[in-house]
XYZ file of C-alpha atoms in Angstrom:
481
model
C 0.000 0.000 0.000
C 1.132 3.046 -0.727
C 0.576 6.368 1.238
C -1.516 9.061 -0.234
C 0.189 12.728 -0.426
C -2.555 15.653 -1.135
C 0.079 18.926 -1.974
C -0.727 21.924 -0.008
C -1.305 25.658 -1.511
C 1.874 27.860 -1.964
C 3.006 29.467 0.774
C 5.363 31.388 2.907
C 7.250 30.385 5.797
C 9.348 31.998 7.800
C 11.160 29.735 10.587
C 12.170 32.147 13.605
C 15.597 30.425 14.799
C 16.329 28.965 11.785
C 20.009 28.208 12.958
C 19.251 26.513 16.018
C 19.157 22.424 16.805
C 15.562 21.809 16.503
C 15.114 23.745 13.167
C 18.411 22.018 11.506
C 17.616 18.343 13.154
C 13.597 18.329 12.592
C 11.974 21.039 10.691
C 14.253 22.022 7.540
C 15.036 17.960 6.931
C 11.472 17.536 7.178
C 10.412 20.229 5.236
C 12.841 18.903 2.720
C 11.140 15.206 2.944
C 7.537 16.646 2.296
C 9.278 18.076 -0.985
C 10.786 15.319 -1.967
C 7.272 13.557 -2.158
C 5.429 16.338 -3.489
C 3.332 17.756 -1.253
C 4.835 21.067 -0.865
C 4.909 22.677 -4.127
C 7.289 24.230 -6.341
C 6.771 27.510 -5.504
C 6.658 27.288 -1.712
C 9.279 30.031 -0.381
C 10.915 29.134 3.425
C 12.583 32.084 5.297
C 14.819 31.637 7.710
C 15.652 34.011 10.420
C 18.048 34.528 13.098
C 20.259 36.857 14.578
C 23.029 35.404 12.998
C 24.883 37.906 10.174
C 24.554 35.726 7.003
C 23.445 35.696 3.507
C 21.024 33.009 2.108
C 23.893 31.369 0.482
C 25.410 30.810 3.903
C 22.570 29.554 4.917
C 21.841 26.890 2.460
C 25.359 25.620 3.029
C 24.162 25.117 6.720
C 21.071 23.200 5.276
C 22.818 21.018 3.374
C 25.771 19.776 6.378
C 22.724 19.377 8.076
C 20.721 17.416 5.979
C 24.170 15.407 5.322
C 24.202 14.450 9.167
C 20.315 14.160 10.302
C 18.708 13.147 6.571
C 21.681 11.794 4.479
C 19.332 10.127 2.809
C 19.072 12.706 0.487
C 18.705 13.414 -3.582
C 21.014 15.749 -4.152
C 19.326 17.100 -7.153
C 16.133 17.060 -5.083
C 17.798 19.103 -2.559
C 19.827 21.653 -4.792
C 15.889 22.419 -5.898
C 14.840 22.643 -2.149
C 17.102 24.760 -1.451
C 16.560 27.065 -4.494
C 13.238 27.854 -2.315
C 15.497 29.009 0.740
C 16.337 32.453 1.771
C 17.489 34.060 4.656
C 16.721 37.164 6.507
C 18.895 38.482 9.501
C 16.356 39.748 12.142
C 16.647 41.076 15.970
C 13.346 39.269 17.517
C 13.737 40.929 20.683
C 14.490 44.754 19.082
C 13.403 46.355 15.271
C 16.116 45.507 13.307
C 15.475 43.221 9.992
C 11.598 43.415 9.915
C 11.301 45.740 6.898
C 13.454 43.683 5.252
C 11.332 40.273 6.020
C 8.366 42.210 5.171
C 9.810 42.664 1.485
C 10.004 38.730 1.390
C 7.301 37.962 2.023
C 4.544 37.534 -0.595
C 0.913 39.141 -0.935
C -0.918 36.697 -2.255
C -0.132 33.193 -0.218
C -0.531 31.685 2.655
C 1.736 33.441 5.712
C 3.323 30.461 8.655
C 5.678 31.729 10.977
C 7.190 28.842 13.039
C 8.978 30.334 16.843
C 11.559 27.895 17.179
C 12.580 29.764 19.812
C 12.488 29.820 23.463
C 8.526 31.369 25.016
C 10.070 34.241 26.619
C 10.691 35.265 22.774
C 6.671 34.458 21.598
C 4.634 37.263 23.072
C 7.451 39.746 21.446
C 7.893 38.575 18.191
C 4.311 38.310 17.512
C 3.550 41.818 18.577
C 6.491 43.135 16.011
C 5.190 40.384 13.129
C 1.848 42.968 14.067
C 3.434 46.080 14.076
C 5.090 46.116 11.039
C 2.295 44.920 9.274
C 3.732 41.474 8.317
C 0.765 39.251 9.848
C -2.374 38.954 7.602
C -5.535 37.722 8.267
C -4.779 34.559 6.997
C -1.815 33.973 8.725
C -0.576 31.340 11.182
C 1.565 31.418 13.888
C 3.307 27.910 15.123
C 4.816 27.897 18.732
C 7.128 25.076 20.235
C 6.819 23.714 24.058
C 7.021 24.937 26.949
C 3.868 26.338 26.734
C 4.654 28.290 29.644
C 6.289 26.522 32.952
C 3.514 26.830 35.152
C -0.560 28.548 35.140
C 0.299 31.989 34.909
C 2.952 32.001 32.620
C 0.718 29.972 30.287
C -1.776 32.575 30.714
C 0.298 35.332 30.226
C 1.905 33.788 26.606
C -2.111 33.010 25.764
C -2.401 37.072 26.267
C 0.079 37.807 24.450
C -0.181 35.622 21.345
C -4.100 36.678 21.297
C -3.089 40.365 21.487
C -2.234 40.201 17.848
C -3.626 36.726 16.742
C -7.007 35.073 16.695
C -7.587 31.635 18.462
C -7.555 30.108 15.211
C -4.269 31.635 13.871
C -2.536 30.211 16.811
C -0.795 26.839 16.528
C 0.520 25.275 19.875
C 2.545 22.642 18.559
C 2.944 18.890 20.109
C 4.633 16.607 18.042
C 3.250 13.625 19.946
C 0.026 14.106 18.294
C 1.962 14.128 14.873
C 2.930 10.299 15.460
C 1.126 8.011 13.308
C 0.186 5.791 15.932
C -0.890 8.559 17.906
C -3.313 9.407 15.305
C -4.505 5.885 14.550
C -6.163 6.014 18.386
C -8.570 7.750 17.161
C -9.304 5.581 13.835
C -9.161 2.187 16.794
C -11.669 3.513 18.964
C -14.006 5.431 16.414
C -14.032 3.629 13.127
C -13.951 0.089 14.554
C -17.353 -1.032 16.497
C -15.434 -3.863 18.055
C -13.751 -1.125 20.814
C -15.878 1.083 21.411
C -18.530 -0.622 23.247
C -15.983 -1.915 25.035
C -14.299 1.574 26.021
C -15.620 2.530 29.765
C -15.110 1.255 33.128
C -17.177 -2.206 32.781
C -15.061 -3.827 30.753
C -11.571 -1.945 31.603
C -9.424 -2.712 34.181
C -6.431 -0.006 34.007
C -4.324 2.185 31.653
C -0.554 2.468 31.343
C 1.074 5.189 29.713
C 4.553 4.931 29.193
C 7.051 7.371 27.469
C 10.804 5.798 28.663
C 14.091 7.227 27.405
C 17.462 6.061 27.791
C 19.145 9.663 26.988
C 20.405 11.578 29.920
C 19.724 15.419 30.229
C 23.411 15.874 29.263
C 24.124 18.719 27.560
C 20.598 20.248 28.593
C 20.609 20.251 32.325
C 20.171 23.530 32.729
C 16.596 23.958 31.121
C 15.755 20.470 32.651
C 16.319 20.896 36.610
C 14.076 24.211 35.942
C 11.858 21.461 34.791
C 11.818 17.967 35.545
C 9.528 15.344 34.133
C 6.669 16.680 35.626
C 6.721 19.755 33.239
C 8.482 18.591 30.118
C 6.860 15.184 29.782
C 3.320 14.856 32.069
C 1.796 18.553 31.221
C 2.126 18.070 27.752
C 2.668 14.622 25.942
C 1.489 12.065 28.292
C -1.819 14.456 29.190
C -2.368 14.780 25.477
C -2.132 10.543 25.102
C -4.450 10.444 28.642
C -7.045 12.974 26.251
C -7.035 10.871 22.782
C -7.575 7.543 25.287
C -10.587 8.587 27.450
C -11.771 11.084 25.549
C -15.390 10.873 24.454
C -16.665 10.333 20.569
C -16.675 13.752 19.114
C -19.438 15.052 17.023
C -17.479 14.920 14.092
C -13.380 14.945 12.772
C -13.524 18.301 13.150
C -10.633 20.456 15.129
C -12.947 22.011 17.913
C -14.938 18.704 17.982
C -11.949 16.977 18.739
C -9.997 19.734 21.024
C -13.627 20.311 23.462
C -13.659 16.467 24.316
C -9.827 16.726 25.221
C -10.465 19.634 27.821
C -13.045 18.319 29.338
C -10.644 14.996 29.860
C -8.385 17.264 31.988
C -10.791 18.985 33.493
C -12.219 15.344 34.579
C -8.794 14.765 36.198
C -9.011 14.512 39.752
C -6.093 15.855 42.499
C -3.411 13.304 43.029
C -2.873 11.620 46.279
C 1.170 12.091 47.661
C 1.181 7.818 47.874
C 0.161 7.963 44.103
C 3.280 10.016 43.225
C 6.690 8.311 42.438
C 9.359 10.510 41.723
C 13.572 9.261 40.891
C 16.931 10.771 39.901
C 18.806 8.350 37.858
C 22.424 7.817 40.091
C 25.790 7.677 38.677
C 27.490 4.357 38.626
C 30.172 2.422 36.747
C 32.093 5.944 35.546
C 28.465 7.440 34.200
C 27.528 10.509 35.749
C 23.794 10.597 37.726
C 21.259 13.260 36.980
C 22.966 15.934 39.149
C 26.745 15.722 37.759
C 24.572 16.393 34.798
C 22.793 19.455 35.935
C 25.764 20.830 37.607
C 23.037 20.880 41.140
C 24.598 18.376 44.158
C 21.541 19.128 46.370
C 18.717 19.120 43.378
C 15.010 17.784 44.242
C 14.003 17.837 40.272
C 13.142 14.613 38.975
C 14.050 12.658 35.579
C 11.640 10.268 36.296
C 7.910 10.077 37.945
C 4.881 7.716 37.692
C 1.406 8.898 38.386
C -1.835 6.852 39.546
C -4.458 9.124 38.623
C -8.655 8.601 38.362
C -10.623 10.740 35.705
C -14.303 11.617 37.155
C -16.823 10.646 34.851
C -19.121 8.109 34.157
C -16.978 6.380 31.214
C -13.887 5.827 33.496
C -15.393 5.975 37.344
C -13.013 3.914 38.817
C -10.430 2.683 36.514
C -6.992 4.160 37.723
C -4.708 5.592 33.839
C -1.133 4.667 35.897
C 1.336 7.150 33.813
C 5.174 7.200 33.688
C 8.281 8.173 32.283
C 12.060 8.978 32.976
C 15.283 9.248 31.755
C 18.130 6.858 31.294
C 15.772 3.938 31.425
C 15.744 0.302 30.318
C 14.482 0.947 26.757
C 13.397 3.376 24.709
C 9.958 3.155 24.087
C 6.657 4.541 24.361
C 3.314 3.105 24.378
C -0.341 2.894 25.638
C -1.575 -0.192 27.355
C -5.340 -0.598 27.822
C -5.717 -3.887 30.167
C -9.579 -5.111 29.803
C -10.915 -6.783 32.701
C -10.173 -10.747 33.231
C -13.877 -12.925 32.653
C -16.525 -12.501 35.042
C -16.154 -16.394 35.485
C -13.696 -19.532 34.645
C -15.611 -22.906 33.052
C -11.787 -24.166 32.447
C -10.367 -25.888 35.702
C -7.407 -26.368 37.073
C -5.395 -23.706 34.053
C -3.839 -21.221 36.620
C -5.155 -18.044 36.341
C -5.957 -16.241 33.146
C -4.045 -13.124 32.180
C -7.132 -11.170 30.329
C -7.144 -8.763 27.234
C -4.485 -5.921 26.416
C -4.748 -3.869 23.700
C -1.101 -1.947 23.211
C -0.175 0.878 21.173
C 3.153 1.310 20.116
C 4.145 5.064 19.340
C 7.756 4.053 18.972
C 9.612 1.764 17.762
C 8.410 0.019 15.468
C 5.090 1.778 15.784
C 1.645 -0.898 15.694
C -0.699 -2.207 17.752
C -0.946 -5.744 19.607
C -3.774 -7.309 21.077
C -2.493 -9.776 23.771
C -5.451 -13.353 23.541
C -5.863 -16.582 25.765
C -5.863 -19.679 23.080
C -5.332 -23.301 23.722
C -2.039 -24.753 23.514
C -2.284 -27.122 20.693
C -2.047 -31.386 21.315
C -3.708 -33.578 23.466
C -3.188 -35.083 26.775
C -5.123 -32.141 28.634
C -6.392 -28.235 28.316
C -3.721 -25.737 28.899
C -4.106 -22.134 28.191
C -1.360 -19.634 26.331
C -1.294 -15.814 25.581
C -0.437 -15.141 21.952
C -0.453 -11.698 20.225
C -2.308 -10.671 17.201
C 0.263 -7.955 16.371
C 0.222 -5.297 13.229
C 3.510 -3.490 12.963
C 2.940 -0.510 10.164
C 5.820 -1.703 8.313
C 4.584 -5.089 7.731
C 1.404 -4.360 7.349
C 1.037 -1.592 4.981
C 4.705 -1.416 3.437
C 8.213 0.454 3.595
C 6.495 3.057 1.544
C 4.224 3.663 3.740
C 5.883 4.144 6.457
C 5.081 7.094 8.641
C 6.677 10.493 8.180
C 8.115 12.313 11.202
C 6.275 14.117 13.515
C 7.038 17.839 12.549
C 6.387 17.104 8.504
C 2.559 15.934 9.105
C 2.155 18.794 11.211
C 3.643 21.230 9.565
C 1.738 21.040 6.201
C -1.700 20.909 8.879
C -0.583 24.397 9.724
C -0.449 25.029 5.989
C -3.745 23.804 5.678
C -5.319 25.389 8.408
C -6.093 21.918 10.115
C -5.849 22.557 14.046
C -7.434 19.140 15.284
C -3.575 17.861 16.132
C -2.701 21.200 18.001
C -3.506 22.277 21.458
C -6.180 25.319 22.156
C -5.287 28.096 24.648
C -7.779 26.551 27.169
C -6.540 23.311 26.937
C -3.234 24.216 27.906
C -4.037 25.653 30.914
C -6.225 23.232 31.972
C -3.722 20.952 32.022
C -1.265 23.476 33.617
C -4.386 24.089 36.482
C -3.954 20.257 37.159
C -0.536 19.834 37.415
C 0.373 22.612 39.430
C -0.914 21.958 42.634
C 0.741 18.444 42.402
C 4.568 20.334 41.799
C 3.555 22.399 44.473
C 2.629 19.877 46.965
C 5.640 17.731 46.912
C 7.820 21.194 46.987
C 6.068 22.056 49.513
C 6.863 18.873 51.686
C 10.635 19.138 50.472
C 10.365 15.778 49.025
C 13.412 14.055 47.574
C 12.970 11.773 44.143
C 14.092 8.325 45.205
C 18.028 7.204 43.257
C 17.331 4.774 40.684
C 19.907 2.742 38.681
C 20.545 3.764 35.430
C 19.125 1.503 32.544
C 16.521 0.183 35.252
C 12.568 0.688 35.382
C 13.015 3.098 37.310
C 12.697 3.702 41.420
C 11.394 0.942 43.702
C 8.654 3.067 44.812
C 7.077 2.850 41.025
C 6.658 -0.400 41.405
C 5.434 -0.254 44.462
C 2.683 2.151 43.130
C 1.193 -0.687 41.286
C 1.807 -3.824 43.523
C -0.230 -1.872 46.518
C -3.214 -2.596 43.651
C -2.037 -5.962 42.498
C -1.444 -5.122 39.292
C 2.083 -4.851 37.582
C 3.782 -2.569 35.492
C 4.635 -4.048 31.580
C 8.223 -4.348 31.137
C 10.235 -1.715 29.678
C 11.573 -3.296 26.674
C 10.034 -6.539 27.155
């Protein structure tokens, strides 16, 4: 099977921080990919924009050693056309310098994008100067990068600002969790297939497990992190957004408010979390490695790099069933799924066969992105019944072809912003309702001083995660099991 690709309109981009790692690593490769293929058309102009004194040819020589060590996949010919699309304008986003000249690349007639890959102290102040000098039309559409803020009232205060010069609908709060495939095909599982959803609600579900593991340290970004921790960069945002497109009730239709109103009211379902259904770790050092604080530079730090959550939802569909979230740093595995555990039957007519393990339905998001259903069968031959678990699995790749395979992240969602599609974007309000849930937790355990438990490095994480499940009898999966 091949993948369909539907070209977008022309259009205009201009990438704010167009020198830094995320634009080189992610955004310019995949702009280049959704080029290659053909869904960004010929005349499609991207404009990038720094600080940095340099001329476009400069710039495109930067593309290119780039592309060379994150895509070098690459058609050179393919590229040397890319790249005929590229400019460069020098501009001071915090002051007025290079505006007038970005305004005089920018063309009348298309569609405007400007993409902050930048840090959110920058957002409110470039989009009042992309206002004031006239460059933001109508149907322009502004793309900002997480943190969303670092706690309720800093959310709130970037909302102001970005809605001080653009409309709700202009404003693109970008997640590239929801850009995953997988992600996506949640959605298509629960509301295009009569077999789940029936099945979707608390009489037929035992638990949830969300799990987003990495085996990366914060090296090399320890400062932003220990301001942090994996409350903020992981819970507010990804895992929240994977709790919303799991519970979530049927919307109305595929339609981007549809979709967003039934994610808010997820988090606004969320109840307060209990202190015993918090575990929080710092990976230690050991065998020459460094632990999380040699890597923050911060002996006596209390921010975590790893913390599981048991938390309820209240609402009808999920009164009772406990989503158990979690995720850390320099873990086991990398790898990050949802695992939806269905209720064992209500009664056994097969004796003396141990105990049966029940349904799961998992998700992969990555690697090798598909979905497995976990089934009881009989173990084939005679000489007495015994039962086995066996998976049905569907890995993308194998099921629908190399060509097929799913694009990054950034590339499906840029060309959404192109197309005005916000369903895979977070809304103002969503944002802070998730911020109005997690602070209180952050401030609870800093309150109490707590300390995140040491764990060892390519573990599960700390003791007290497991523990979080065995006081309910129920275990975690295994991280790269």
């Amino acid at each position: 099977m091949v993948s369909r690709v539907i070209p977008v309109n022309p259009f205009d981009l201009v990438l704010f921080g167009a020198t830094g790692d995320l634009a080189q690593r992610k955004i310019l490769p995949g702009l280049y990919h959704r080029f290659e293929v053909g869904q960004m058309p010929e005349d499609a102009c991207i404009i990038g924009s720094a600080r940095s004194d340099m001329d476009s040819d400069a710039f495109r020589e930067q593309i290119r050693a780039s592309m060379a060590e994150f895509a070098p996949e690459f058609k050179k010919d393919v590229l040397d056309r890319f790249l005929s699309r590229v400019s460069y304008v020098p501009v001071d986003a915090s002051g007025d310098a290079g505006w007038s000249d970005l305004a005089k690349a920018l063309r009348p007639d298309v569609v405007r994008a400007f993409y902050l890959s930048v840090g959110p102290s920058l957002f409110s102040g470039i989009a009042h100067r992309l206002n004031e000098h006239g460059l933001a039309t109508p149907d322009s559409r502004i793309v900002v990068e997480k943190p969303f803020g670092h706690d309720l009232a800093s959310a709130k205060a970037l909302n102001e600002g970005l809605r001080a010069c653009f409309e709700e609908h202009q404003i693109y709060r970008i997640d590239h969790y929801l850009g995953k495939e997988t992600v996506q095909n949640l959605m298509a599982l629960r509301f295009a297939n009569s077999l789940f959803e029936p099945l979707w609600n608390s009489t037929h579900i035992d638990h949830v497990q969300i799990t987003v593991a990495e085996t990366v340290s914060v090296e090399g970004r320890g400062a932003y992190y220990d301001q942090s921790g994996a409350m903020r960069d992981m819970i507010q945002n990804h895992l929240v957004q994977l709790l919303c497109l799991t519970a979530m009730e049927p919307p109305s239709k595929f339609a981007p408010n549809a979709v967003r109103d039934e994610k808010v009211k997820v988090i606004e379902a969320l109840e307060p979390v209990e202190q015993k259904d918090i575990a929080r770790g710092q990976y230690r050092a050991e065998h020459g490695q460094g632990g999380y604080v040699d890597h923050v530079g911060n002996p006596g730090s209390r921010t975590e790099s790893f913390i599981a959550l048991k938390v309820h939802l209240g609402n009808w569909r999920w009164a009772g069933v406990p989503f158990y979230l979690r995720t850390g740093k320099r873990l086991r595995a990398r790898e990050s799924e949802i695992a939806v555990f269905f209720r064992d039957p209500p009664h056994t007519i097969f004796p003396n066969v141990g105990p049966l393990h029940g349904n799961v339905l998992v998700i992969r998001l990555q690697p090798d992105e598909g979905i497995t259903l976990r089934t009881t069968i009989k173990d084939p031959g005679p000489g007495g019944f015994r039962l086995s678990d066996v998976a049905l699995d569907m890995s993308f790749a194998d099921a629908l072809g190399v060509e097929a395979s799913a694009p990054d992240a950034y590339e499906r969602l840029i060309m959404d912003v192109i197309r005005g599609d916000q369903t895979l974007f977070m809304r103002g309000d969503e944002a802070e309702a998730a911020w109005a849930w997690v602070d209180p937790i952050i401030q609870g355990w800093e309150d109490r001083g707590d300390r995140p438990a040491r764990y060892d490095q390519g573990s599960s994480g700390p003791e007290e995660a497991l523990m979080l499940m065995h006081r309910d009898g129920r275990r975690w999966r295994q991280i790269g099991g």
